[in-house]
Short mmCIF file of C-alpha atoms in Angstrom, two decimals:
data_model
loop_
_atom_site.label_atom_id
_atom_site.label_comp_id
_atom_site.label_asym_id
_atom_site.label_seq_id
_atom_site.Cartn_x
_atom_site.Cartn_y
_atom_site.Cartn_z
CA MET A 1 -0.51 197.43 -13.95
CA ALA A 2 -1.81 198.25 -10.24
CA ARG A 3 0.43 198.89 -7.58
CA PRO A 4 0.43 196.41 -4.85
CA ALA A 5 -1.51 197.07 -1.62
CA LYS A 6 1.34 197.12 0.50
CA PRO A 7 4.83 197.47 0.06
CA LEU A 8 6.55 193.92 -0.82
CA LEU A 9 9.77 195.23 1.36
CA SER A 10 10.20 197.00 4.51
CA ARG A 11 12.99 198.13 6.67
CA GLU A 12 11.80 195.80 9.62
CA ALA A 13 10.89 192.76 7.55
CA ILE A 14 14.92 193.16 6.00
CA LEU A 15 15.99 193.30 9.78
CA ARG A 16 13.90 190.35 11.30
CA ALA A 17 15.14 188.49 7.86
CA ALA A 18 18.97 189.57 8.45
CA LEU A 19 18.21 188.54 12.26
CA ALA A 20 16.93 185.25 11.10
CA GLN A 21 19.90 184.45 8.88
CA LEU A 22 22.54 185.33 11.16
CA ASP A 23 21.05 182.81 13.91
CA ALA A 24 20.86 179.88 11.13
CA THR A 25 24.13 180.94 9.45
CA GLY A 26 26.32 182.84 11.69
CA THR A 27 26.93 185.16 9.20
CA LEU A 28 25.36 188.44 7.38
CA ALA A 29 25.69 188.21 3.65
CA LEU A 30 23.14 191.09 2.10
CA PRO A 31 23.21 189.53 -1.30
CA ALA A 32 22.08 186.17 0.07
CA LEU A 33 19.57 187.92 2.24
CA ALA A 34 18.18 189.84 -0.89
CA ARG A 35 17.75 186.45 -2.62
CA GLU A 36 16.11 185.00 0.36
CA LEU A 37 13.48 188.10 0.25
CA GLY A 38 13.11 187.75 -3.34
CA VAL A 39 14.42 190.94 -4.51
CA GLY A 40 17.36 192.43 -5.75
CA THR A 41 20.27 193.90 -3.44
CA SER A 42 19.65 197.29 -4.78
CA SER A 43 16.04 196.91 -3.07
CA LEU A 44 17.78 196.46 0.18
CA TYR A 45 19.56 199.36 -0.29
CA HIS A 46 16.60 201.54 -0.78
CA HIS A 47 15.22 200.84 2.62
CA VAL A 48 18.91 200.55 4.62
CA LYS A 49 20.93 203.34 2.60
CA GLY A 50 23.93 202.57 5.07
CA GLY A 51 24.04 199.12 3.92
CA ARG A 52 25.62 196.32 6.06
CA GLU A 53 26.38 198.62 8.87
CA GLU A 54 22.58 200.15 8.87
CA VAL A 55 21.49 196.58 9.17
CA ILE A 56 23.63 195.71 12.08
CA GLU A 57 22.68 198.67 13.83
CA GLY A 58 18.98 198.17 13.05
CA ILE A 59 19.27 194.50 14.52
CA ARG A 60 20.83 196.16 17.55
CA GLY A 61 17.67 198.32 17.95
CA LEU A 62 15.50 195.43 17.42
CA LEU A 63 16.76 194.17 20.51
CA SER A 64 16.95 196.75 22.38
CA VAL A 65 13.15 197.95 22.09
CA SER A 66 12.31 194.14 23.08
CA ALA A 67 14.25 193.76 25.79
CA MET A 68 16.55 196.47 27.35
CA PRO A 69 15.01 198.75 29.94
CA SER A 70 15.06 202.43 29.70
CA ASP A 71 12.88 203.09 32.97
CA ARG A 72 13.80 203.23 36.07
CA ARG A 73 11.25 201.50 38.78
CA PRO A 74 9.91 203.66 42.04
CA GLY A 75 12.07 202.60 44.63
CA GLU A 76 14.70 200.59 42.64
CA THR A 77 18.24 200.67 43.80
CA TRP A 78 21.07 200.90 41.78
CA ARG A 79 21.73 197.41 42.15
CA ASP A 80 18.13 196.09 41.56
CA PHE A 81 18.07 197.94 38.32
CA THR A 82 21.43 196.98 37.21
CA THR A 83 20.61 193.50 37.64
CA ARG A 84 17.08 193.95 35.86
CA TRP A 85 19.20 195.77 32.81
CA ALA A 86 21.85 193.04 32.84
CA ALA A 87 19.81 189.81 32.90
CA SER A 88 17.33 191.73 30.13
CA TYR A 89 20.21 192.67 27.84
CA ARG A 90 21.69 188.88 28.19
CA ALA A 91 18.50 187.16 27.42
CA ALA A 92 18.04 189.38 24.30
CA TYR A 93 21.38 188.45 23.15
CA ALA A 94 21.79 184.84 24.48
CA ALA A 95 18.96 184.13 21.93
CA HIS A 96 21.14 185.40 18.95
CA PRO A 97 24.59 184.92 20.12
CA ALA A 98 25.75 185.15 16.46
CA VAL A 99 25.09 188.96 16.59
CA VAL A 100 27.54 189.40 19.60
CA PRO A 101 30.53 189.90 17.30
CA LEU A 102 28.93 192.28 14.91
CA MET A 103 27.53 194.45 17.62
CA THR A 104 30.86 195.02 19.27
CA ALA A 105 32.49 195.61 15.98
CA GLN A 106 31.00 199.33 15.40
CA THR A 107 29.76 202.15 17.40
CA VAL A 108 26.56 201.90 19.12
CA ALA A 109 24.06 204.55 17.71
CA HIS A 110 20.63 203.02 17.71
CA PRO A 111 18.44 205.67 19.82
CA ALA A 112 16.64 203.03 21.36
CA THR A 113 20.10 201.56 22.44
CA LEU A 114 21.30 204.81 23.50
CA ALA A 115 18.18 205.39 25.55
CA SER A 116 18.61 202.21 27.73
CA TYR A 117 22.22 203.04 28.13
CA GLU A 118 21.58 206.58 29.18
CA THR A 119 19.32 205.19 31.88
CA LEU A 120 21.71 203.01 33.22
CA ALA A 121 24.37 205.94 33.32
CA GLU A 122 22.02 207.98 35.16
CA VAL A 123 21.15 205.45 37.85
CA LEU A 124 24.93 205.08 38.19
CA HIS A 125 25.54 208.59 38.42
CA ASP A 126 22.53 209.11 41.28
CA ALA A 127 24.08 206.23 43.29
CA GLY A 128 27.35 208.07 43.32
CA PHE A 129 29.83 206.73 40.49
CA GLY A 130 31.48 209.77 39.42
CA ASP A 131 32.29 210.90 35.51
CA GLN A 132 35.74 209.34 35.66
CA ASP A 133 34.61 205.93 36.61
CA LEU A 134 31.14 205.95 34.64
CA LEU A 135 32.05 204.75 31.26
CA HIS A 136 34.32 202.13 32.81
CA VAL A 137 31.59 200.72 34.70
CA VAL A 138 29.46 200.39 31.82
CA THR A 139 32.45 199.02 29.89
CA VAL A 140 32.94 196.37 32.43
CA LEU A 141 29.04 195.51 32.66
CA ASP A 142 28.95 195.48 28.88
CA SER A 143 31.79 193.26 28.40
CA PHE A 144 30.58 190.74 31.10
CA ILE A 145 27.16 190.55 29.95
CA LEU A 146 28.03 190.11 26.06
CA GLY A 147 30.45 187.31 27.21
CA SER A 148 27.96 185.76 29.08
CA ALA A 149 25.39 185.92 26.11
CA LEU A 150 28.38 184.10 23.92
CA ASP A 151 28.56 181.42 26.80
CA ALA A 152 24.70 180.65 26.80
CA GLY A 153 25.42 179.31 23.14
CA ALA A 154 28.02 177.17 24.15
CA PRO A 155 27.98 173.58 24.10
CA VAL A 156 26.86 171.94 27.46
CA GLU A 157 30.32 170.45 27.89
CA VAL A 158 32.56 173.57 27.82
CA TRP A 159 35.54 171.56 29.00
CA ALA A 160 36.52 167.93 27.65
CA ASP A 161 37.16 165.35 30.18
CA GLY A 162 40.81 165.05 30.61
CA GLY A 163 40.42 161.57 31.94
CA ASP A 164 42.26 162.22 35.65
CA PRO A 165 39.47 162.09 37.98
CA ASP A 166 41.92 163.51 40.62
CA SER A 167 42.11 166.83 38.59
CA ALA A 168 40.64 169.67 39.99
CA LEU A 169 39.14 170.65 36.73
CA SER A 170 37.63 167.07 36.16
CA ARG A 171 36.06 167.18 39.64
CA ALA A 172 34.67 170.51 38.93
CA ARG A 173 33.21 169.72 35.52
CA GLY A 174 31.52 166.53 37.21
CA ALA A 175 29.97 168.51 40.04
CA THR A 176 28.84 170.95 37.82
CA LEU A 177 27.26 168.77 35.35
CA ALA A 178 25.46 166.83 38.18
CA GLN A 179 23.72 170.34 39.02
CA PRO A 180 20.26 171.12 38.16
CA GLY A 181 19.35 173.96 35.68
CA ASP A 182 21.24 175.79 33.06
CA ARG A 183 25.17 176.15 33.75
CA SER A 184 25.54 179.35 31.88
CA GLU A 185 22.55 181.24 33.82
CA ARG A 186 24.10 180.12 37.13
CA ALA A 187 27.61 181.36 35.99
CA PHE A 188 25.98 184.71 34.93
CA ARG A 189 24.29 185.22 38.33
CA LEU A 190 27.78 184.40 39.90
CA GLY A 191 29.55 186.68 38.00
CA LEU A 192 27.00 189.38 38.29
CA GLU A 193 26.84 189.30 41.98
CA SER A 194 30.57 189.20 42.12
CA LEU A 195 30.64 192.24 39.54
CA LEU A 196 28.19 194.29 41.63
CA ALA A 197 30.07 193.50 44.94
CA GLY A 198 33.15 195.14 43.38
CA LEU A 199 31.22 197.99 41.91
CA GLU A 200 29.96 198.59 45.46
CA HIS A 201 33.29 198.22 46.69
CA LEU A 202 34.56 201.12 43.91
CA ARG A 203 31.47 202.94 44.53
CA SER A 204 32.25 203.48 48.21
CA GLY A 205 35.77 204.70 47.55
CA SER A 206 37.52 201.93 49.00
CA GLY A 207 37.96 199.96 45.79
CA ARG A 208 39.53 202.94 43.84
CA PRO A 209 42.83 202.08 42.46
CA ARG A 210 45.70 203.85 43.37
#
């Protein structure tokens, strides 16, 4: 019997199917993924020998390659680059919020993702953030962005109406719902600007904890 002209299965096909499974079900189950692809589970392991962890890291790579910048544009300030980096990163994960808990549960190892973080670290270091602060700054940015990506998948009305029109939360809820555009995107922009202002304070030395 002649061999097929092209492989029936590939690593990229597995990763894209796994991402689609996460989008649809919120979970990653390799046996179910194999059935969906019409192969045995052992066939998956032929392409992703590290199993579930490798699939998760491969999905991280898919999102990194498509969205997370690893280049610094001429004349771009550290705040400009960090804003672009954060917005691209958030957009990638906001489109697939179910992957966020999986990404935070294992060490970042994909080369494309590490390359993007390396560029961010270089930009921050060149801006004056010392080695003693730099990883903490990256962690704060990472936590905020992933939290905002999860918020992008939240209901339009995050807080229920408590029924008291005089409560501060009810007033704020009504005012926010009346605003045009995406609530989560507005919150992200506000949070990022506030975070960058705080990091500027730290960079200048006046914000260093005593």
